[in-house]
Each structure stands twice: as C-alpha cells, then as structure tokens.
C-alpha cells in the first residue's frame, strides 16, 4: 500500500525526523489558511498523487499552466492561483503513464533554501534478507539513471537485524554524502530515525529524493515516498486509515474485497487461474504465443462459487479484455465448483469476448459437463499449450 507525500512526512515526524512544515488541502478555499499558517516567505505547492516525477510533470489542461506539479513561489496570491489551477487537473509524469493522475489534494509547504540535493532510500533486500540503505550524492534526479550511468556514485549497505542500526551506519551515510561536523551528526541521527520508522511501521520502501542540505546547514527530508508491506497491514490500523482509494485501481480494490490476488496489467487476455505459479506460467505462455495478459489473477486454493463469480465479473468489466483464459488445476479447489462459478457469472454478466476454459484435476469430468450443459459459447482447452494457442487465435482472429 502506498501513501501520499504529506502523509509520509507526518508519519516520519512522529519519529523525530526533520521535515518542513506544511498543510494539506482538499479545496481551494483552504489555501489562504495554509499560507497564513506557514507564514512564508517562500511557499511550495505540491501535487499529491501516488507517483513521482511531479516536479517535471505536465498537466493535461492548458488552464493549469506549464509550471509542473511542484511550484515554488514567494507570493501568497500566486499560491492561491496555483491551487486553483492544479486542483482537479490531471498531472502526467514519468511514473503515471500517459493517462496521468487527477490531483485531488495539494500540500502547501514552507520553502527550503537548497544547497545540495541527495538521494536516500531504505528497502528490504531480498538477497541478504536485511533492511538496506541506498545513498547517493546525486539527488533530485532519476536514480535509475544514476545507477545505470554512474554506479560508483551509489553506496549501499544493509543492517544486521540482530544489532539494528549502529553508529557506523550513520558514519557510512555521512561519508557517502561528503558530510562532516554537525551535518554528519545530523545524518547519524536521521539514519537511526528512518530505520526505526521503517521497521516499526513495516514499510516495504522509504525513498527520500531529495534529502537536502539547506543554506542554513540543516539536513532535511524534502520529498518522501513510502510503501508498506501489505501482509503486515493488519498490525497497523493507523496506516490503513491513510489509504486513498481514489489513487488505486478500482478493479484491484474490488478484488481485495473478495480476497483475490489481482493485479491489472496492460495486455488483452483476461486470466483466471488458481495458484500464483500457475498464473505466472499462464501469463508466460500467452506472451509466448504473441499476446499479453490483461491481469494477474490467482483466485486462491479455497475459492468458492462467489469468489469465482466476483473474479469473472472483474475481468469482464475491463474494456481492455478481448478474450479470457480460465486455467484451473483442481487440487484443493474442485473443478465443478469453478465451472458453476463460471456459468453463474456468464449468465449474470453475459459474455462478449471469446472464452477458453481449461480444467484439470479433482472432479474435472463433472466440471466439463456443467460447462457443456450450460450451452455457453465456451471453447474447451485440452492442456495449457493448446488453451493458450486457442485464446490467442480467437482474439487475433476477432
Ligand atoms: P517529485 O520527486 O515528485 O518531482 P519533489 O518533492 O522531489 O517531487 O519535488 C521536486 C523538486 O522540487 C525537488 O527536487 C526540489 O528541488 C523542489 N522542492 C520540493 N519541495 C521543496 C521545498 N519544500 N522547498 C524548496 N524546494 C522544494
Ligand atoms: Mg522527489
């Protein structure tokens, strides 16, 4: 789960992290209150969307102006003007895709006088199974590009969970960023605070880009992007409360209500599969035969008729889906249950695209009979290979 920058900053503040003061607003009429409260002399108006690259982003609407999604100004009336321009407009950045994201919240923040911009992130390194830091002097820019062109400018290390964060970690960060004296001390403190926050809140990633040194000699977190480990959310109702569903894919929200593992992708073949491994294999084979999956969907081992019907509805409601491949191995899950769910769903929502069903395993004959008896326009697949070829052919031929 992701949260907005202003929420991430408020959360980090609880752990003592130095972040600029700011006020989040949902409507333009609150802009004056925010500017008054912050007092200036410099304000920054920041679009709050779950995507980075906002500063260099462009709004779709000409009326929103061409100053990007993060705007610095010394005039409170200009703050007002920016707020009116940006709220409700659609911001396109490197990370939003061409459709962009509507800006429904703004964060008005006190401006910092920036001397240097750094990069710092924390994530779980799957190789070492430890929490790792990534630090670079090249902040404020695309870190993937830095990693590609000048990998020597990136310093990484991981933290042994048995010892937790130690003094030498802070010194490593200070050295990597070329900080000494009081700034090195600030870095040590910050590194410890961030690590504590990361572990306490079960974060999956914490990215600060940029981390800045101000002209007054302060180390400050100027941007913060946080995502949480979904499997640990049950321990953090305070984090769950920060969820902004308008930022999430409606289909994925619907799927989560039925406990389905669903992720929207950009292909045209809707997939309904049980088991993550089989789902991956199904997606691979669709690609092998020349098309791409419209989603990842694992209905899980214990799916019942309701779950299957819900899953089918989510797939058919997606206008990008031009064909559906159902690939079920009946182990714990029985093929006849799946078949009943499919038939119920087709009868309820109709079927406008080709559907190939491949069933194998427990009660497979009963399952096939249910589908055959229902008289639906369904193509039976004999095995995975055959099924993938059939659905690709049906869609390409259509
Ligand atoms: P994004 O990464 O989505 O573009 P950032 O929050 O990193 O958004 O903002 C982009 C740039 O705007 C930063 O690299 C920084 O130069 C500037 N900026 C952001 N917040 C402030 C602030 N409070 N004061 C001064 N400049 C800021
Ligand atoms: Mg940034």
Short mmCIF file of N, CA and C in Angstrom, two decimals, residues 206-278:
data_model
loop_
_atom_site.label_atom_id
_atom_site.label_comp_id
_atom_site.label_asym_id
_atom_site.label_seq_id
_atom_site.Cartn_x
_atom_site.Cartn_y
_atom_site.Cartn_z
N UNK A 206 11.09 3.10 1.59
CA UNK A 206 11.06 4.51 2.01
C UNK A 206 12.08 5.22 1.15
N UNK A 207 11.61 6.15 0.34
CA UNK A 207 12.52 6.83 -0.59
C UNK A 207 12.49 8.33 -0.36
N UNK A 208 13.66 8.87 -0.10
CA UNK A 208 13.76 10.31 0.11
C UNK A 208 14.59 10.90 -1.02
N UNK A 209 13.92 11.60 -1.90
CA UNK A 209 14.60 12.15 -3.08
C UNK A 209 13.93 13.47 -3.47
N UNK A 210 14.46 14.58 -3.02
CA UNK A 210 15.78 14.72 -2.42
C UNK A 210 15.76 14.83 -0.90
N UNK A 211 16.92 14.42 -0.36
CA UNK A 211 17.29 14.77 1.01
C UNK A 211 18.20 15.97 0.81
N UNK A 212 17.95 17.07 1.50
CA UNK A 212 18.75 18.26 1.16
C UNK A 212 19.54 18.81 2.35
N UNK A 213 20.60 19.52 1.99
CA UNK A 213 21.29 20.37 2.96
C UNK A 213 20.84 21.77 2.63
N UNK A 214 20.31 22.48 3.63
CA UNK A 214 19.85 23.84 3.36
C UNK A 214 21.02 24.82 3.52
N UNK A 215 20.79 26.04 3.05
CA UNK A 215 21.84 27.07 3.17
C UNK A 215 22.11 27.40 4.63
N UNK A 216 21.16 27.01 5.53
CA UNK A 216 21.37 27.25 6.96
C UNK A 216 22.07 26.08 7.65
N UNK A 217 22.49 25.09 6.84
CA UNK A 217 23.22 23.96 7.42
C UNK A 217 22.34 22.91 8.07
N UNK A 218 21.10 22.77 7.60
CA UNK A 218 20.23 21.72 8.12
C UNK A 218 20.06 20.61 7.09
N UNK A 219 19.98 19.39 7.61
CA UNK A 219 19.69 18.25 6.75
C UNK A 219 18.18 18.03 6.80
N UNK A 220 17.53 18.05 5.63
CA UNK A 220 16.07 17.98 5.63
C UNK A 220 15.51 17.01 4.60
N UNK A 221 14.41 16.38 4.97
CA UNK A 221 13.70 15.48 4.07
C UNK A 221 12.73 16.32 3.24
N UNK A 222 13.00 16.46 1.93
CA UNK A 222 12.16 17.35 1.13
C UNK A 222 11.08 16.61 0.35
N UNK A 223 11.33 15.34 0.09
CA UNK A 223 10.31 14.52 -0.57
C UNK A 223 10.35 13.16 0.11
N UNK A 224 9.22 12.54 0.27
CA UNK A 224 9.18 11.23 0.92
C UNK A 224 8.13 10.35 0.28
N UNK A 225 8.56 9.17 -0.12
CA UNK A 225 7.67 8.21 -0.74
C UNK A 225 7.74 6.93 0.10
N UNK A 226 6.59 6.49 0.57
CA UNK A 226 6.58 5.31 1.44
C UNK A 226 5.59 4.29 0.93
N UNK A 227 6.00 3.03 0.90
CA UNK A 227 5.03 1.97 0.67
C UNK A 227 5.17 0.93 1.77
N UNK A 228 4.06 0.28 2.09
CA UNK A 228 4.04 -0.65 3.21
C UNK A 228 3.88 -2.08 2.73
N UNK A 229 4.35 -3.00 3.55
CA UNK A 229 4.17 -4.42 3.30
C UNK A 229 2.70 -4.76 3.56
N UNK A 230 1.98 -5.12 2.50
CA UNK A 230 0.54 -5.40 2.64
C UNK A 230 0.26 -6.52 3.64
N UNK A 231 1.17 -7.47 3.71
CA UNK A 231 0.95 -8.60 4.62
C UNK A 231 1.03 -8.21 6.08
N UNK A 232 1.55 -7.03 6.36
CA UNK A 232 1.68 -6.60 7.76
C UNK A 232 0.67 -5.51 8.11
N UNK A 233 -0.18 -5.15 7.15
CA UNK A 233 -1.11 -4.04 7.39
C UNK A 233 -2.05 -4.31 8.56
N UNK A 234 -2.36 -5.57 8.80
CA UNK A 234 -3.28 -5.89 9.89
C UNK A 234 -2.75 -5.40 11.24
N UNK A 235 -1.46 -5.18 11.33
CA UNK A 235 -0.87 -4.71 12.58
C UNK A 235 -0.90 -3.19 12.70
N UNK A 236 -1.30 -2.52 11.61
CA UNK A 236 -1.19 -1.05 11.59
C UNK A 236 -2.48 -0.37 11.13
N UNK A 237 -3.50 -0.38 11.97
CA UNK A 237 -4.75 0.28 11.57
C UNK A 237 -4.54 1.77 11.28
N UNK A 238 -3.57 2.38 11.93
CA UNK A 238 -3.28 3.80 11.68
C UNK A 238 -2.80 4.01 10.25
N UNK A 239 -2.05 3.05 9.74
CA UNK A 239 -1.56 3.14 8.36
C UNK A 239 -2.71 2.88 7.38
N UNK A 240 -3.51 1.87 7.67
CA UNK A 240 -4.64 1.54 6.79
C UNK A 240 -5.56 2.76 6.63
N UNK A 241 -5.68 3.53 7.72
CA UNK A 241 -6.55 4.72 7.70
C UNK A 241 -6.06 5.77 6.71
N UNK A 242 -4.79 5.68 6.31
CA UNK A 242 -4.22 6.68 5.38
C UNK A 242 -4.51 6.34 3.92
N UNK A 243 -5.10 5.16 3.71
CA UNK A 243 -5.33 4.69 2.35
C UNK A 243 -6.20 5.69 1.57
N UNK A 244 -5.78 6.01 0.35
CA UNK A 244 -6.56 6.88 -0.51
C UNK A 244 -7.01 6.04 -1.71
N UNK A 245 -8.24 5.55 -1.64
CA UNK A 245 -8.70 4.61 -2.68
C UNK A 245 -8.82 5.26 -4.05
N UNK A 246 -8.92 6.59 -4.09
CA UNK A 246 -9.02 7.24 -5.40
C UNK A 246 -7.72 7.09 -6.19
N UNK A 247 -6.63 6.75 -5.48
CA UNK A 247 -5.34 6.56 -6.14
C UNK A 247 -5.15 5.14 -6.65
N UNK A 248 -6.06 4.25 -6.26
CA UNK A 248 -5.84 2.85 -6.57
C UNK A 248 -6.75 2.39 -7.71
N UNK A 249 -6.37 1.32 -8.32
CA UNK A 249 -7.12 0.73 -9.41
C UNK A 249 -8.44 0.17 -8.84
N UNK A 250 -9.58 0.63 -9.37
CA UNK A 250 -10.90 0.22 -8.86
C UNK A 250 -11.06 -1.29 -8.90
N UNK A 251 -10.51 -1.91 -9.94
CA UNK A 251 -10.63 -3.36 -10.08
C UNK A 251 -9.85 -4.07 -8.97
N UNK A 252 -8.70 -3.50 -8.61
CA UNK A 252 -7.89 -4.11 -7.56
C UNK A 252 -8.56 -3.96 -6.20
N UNK A 253 -9.24 -2.84 -5.99
CA UNK A 253 -9.96 -2.64 -4.72
C UNK A 253 -11.09 -3.66 -4.61
N UNK A 254 -11.84 -3.81 -5.71
CA UNK A 254 -12.94 -4.77 -5.74
C UNK A 254 -12.41 -6.19 -5.46
N UNK A 255 -11.29 -6.53 -6.10
CA UNK A 255 -10.70 -7.86 -5.92
C UNK A 255 -10.29 -8.09 -4.48
N UNK A 256 -9.77 -7.03 -3.83
CA UNK A 256 -9.29 -7.21 -2.46
C UNK A 256 -10.45 -7.50 -1.51
N UNK A 257 -11.66 -7.03 -1.86
CA UNK A 257 -12.84 -7.31 -1.03
C UNK A 257 -13.14 -8.81 -0.99
N UNK A 258 -12.80 -9.50 -2.08
CA UNK A 258 -13.06 -10.94 -2.16
C UNK A 258 -11.81 -11.76 -1.88
N UNK A 259 -10.76 -11.04 -1.42
CA UNK A 259 -9.53 -11.72 -1.08
C UNK A 259 -8.91 -12.42 -2.30
N UNK A 260 -9.05 -11.80 -3.46
CA UNK A 260 -8.45 -12.33 -4.67
C UNK A 260 -7.11 -11.64 -4.89
N UNK A 261 -6.13 -12.38 -5.36
CA UNK A 261 -4.84 -11.75 -5.68
C UNK A 261 -4.91 -11.28 -7.12
N UNK A 262 -5.18 -9.99 -7.28
CA UNK A 262 -5.42 -9.46 -8.62
C UNK A 262 -4.55 -8.24 -8.88
N UNK A 263 -3.94 -8.20 -10.04
CA UNK A 263 -3.17 -7.02 -10.45
C UNK A 263 -3.49 -6.72 -11.91
N UNK A 264 -3.85 -5.48 -12.20
CA UNK A 264 -4.12 -5.07 -13.56
C UNK A 264 -2.83 -4.98 -14.36
N UNK A 265 -2.84 -5.51 -15.57
CA UNK A 265 -1.69 -5.38 -16.47
C UNK A 265 -2.19 -4.75 -17.77
N UNK A 266 -1.28 -4.56 -18.75
CA UNK A 266 -1.75 -3.80 -19.90
C UNK A 266 -2.02 -4.60 -21.17
N UNK A 267 -2.12 -5.92 -21.06
CA UNK A 267 -2.44 -6.74 -22.23
C UNK A 267 -3.93 -6.88 -22.46
N UNK A 268 -4.30 -7.89 -23.29
CA UNK A 268 -5.71 -8.03 -23.69
C UNK A 268 -6.36 -9.34 -23.27
N UNK A 269 -5.58 -10.28 -22.74
CA UNK A 269 -6.16 -11.56 -22.34
C UNK A 269 -6.40 -11.59 -20.83
N UNK A 270 -7.68 -11.65 -20.46
CA UNK A 270 -8.02 -11.77 -19.04
C UNK A 270 -7.73 -13.19 -18.59
N UNK A 271 -7.09 -13.32 -17.42
CA UNK A 271 -6.71 -14.65 -16.94
C UNK A 271 -7.35 -14.95 -15.59
N UNK A 272 -7.91 -16.14 -15.46
CA UNK A 272 -8.39 -16.58 -14.16
C UNK A 272 -7.75 -17.92 -13.85
N UNK A 273 -6.90 -17.92 -12.85
CA UNK A 273 -6.07 -19.09 -12.57
C UNK A 273 -6.04 -19.33 -11.06
N UNK A 274 -5.81 -20.56 -10.65
CA UNK A 274 -5.60 -20.79 -9.22
C UNK A 274 -4.15 -21.16 -8.95
N UNK A 275 -3.56 -20.46 -8.01
CA UNK A 275 -2.15 -20.67 -7.68
C UNK A 275 -1.29 -19.66 -8.41
N UNK A 276 -0.39 -19.02 -7.66
CA UNK A 276 0.43 -17.96 -8.25
C UNK A 276 1.38 -18.52 -9.32
N UNK A 277 1.91 -19.71 -9.09
CA UNK A 277 2.85 -20.28 -10.05
C UNK A 277 2.18 -20.59 -11.37
N UNK A 278 0.99 -21.17 -11.27
CA UNK A 278 0.25 -21.49 -12.49
C UNK A 278 -0.17 -20.20 -13.21
#
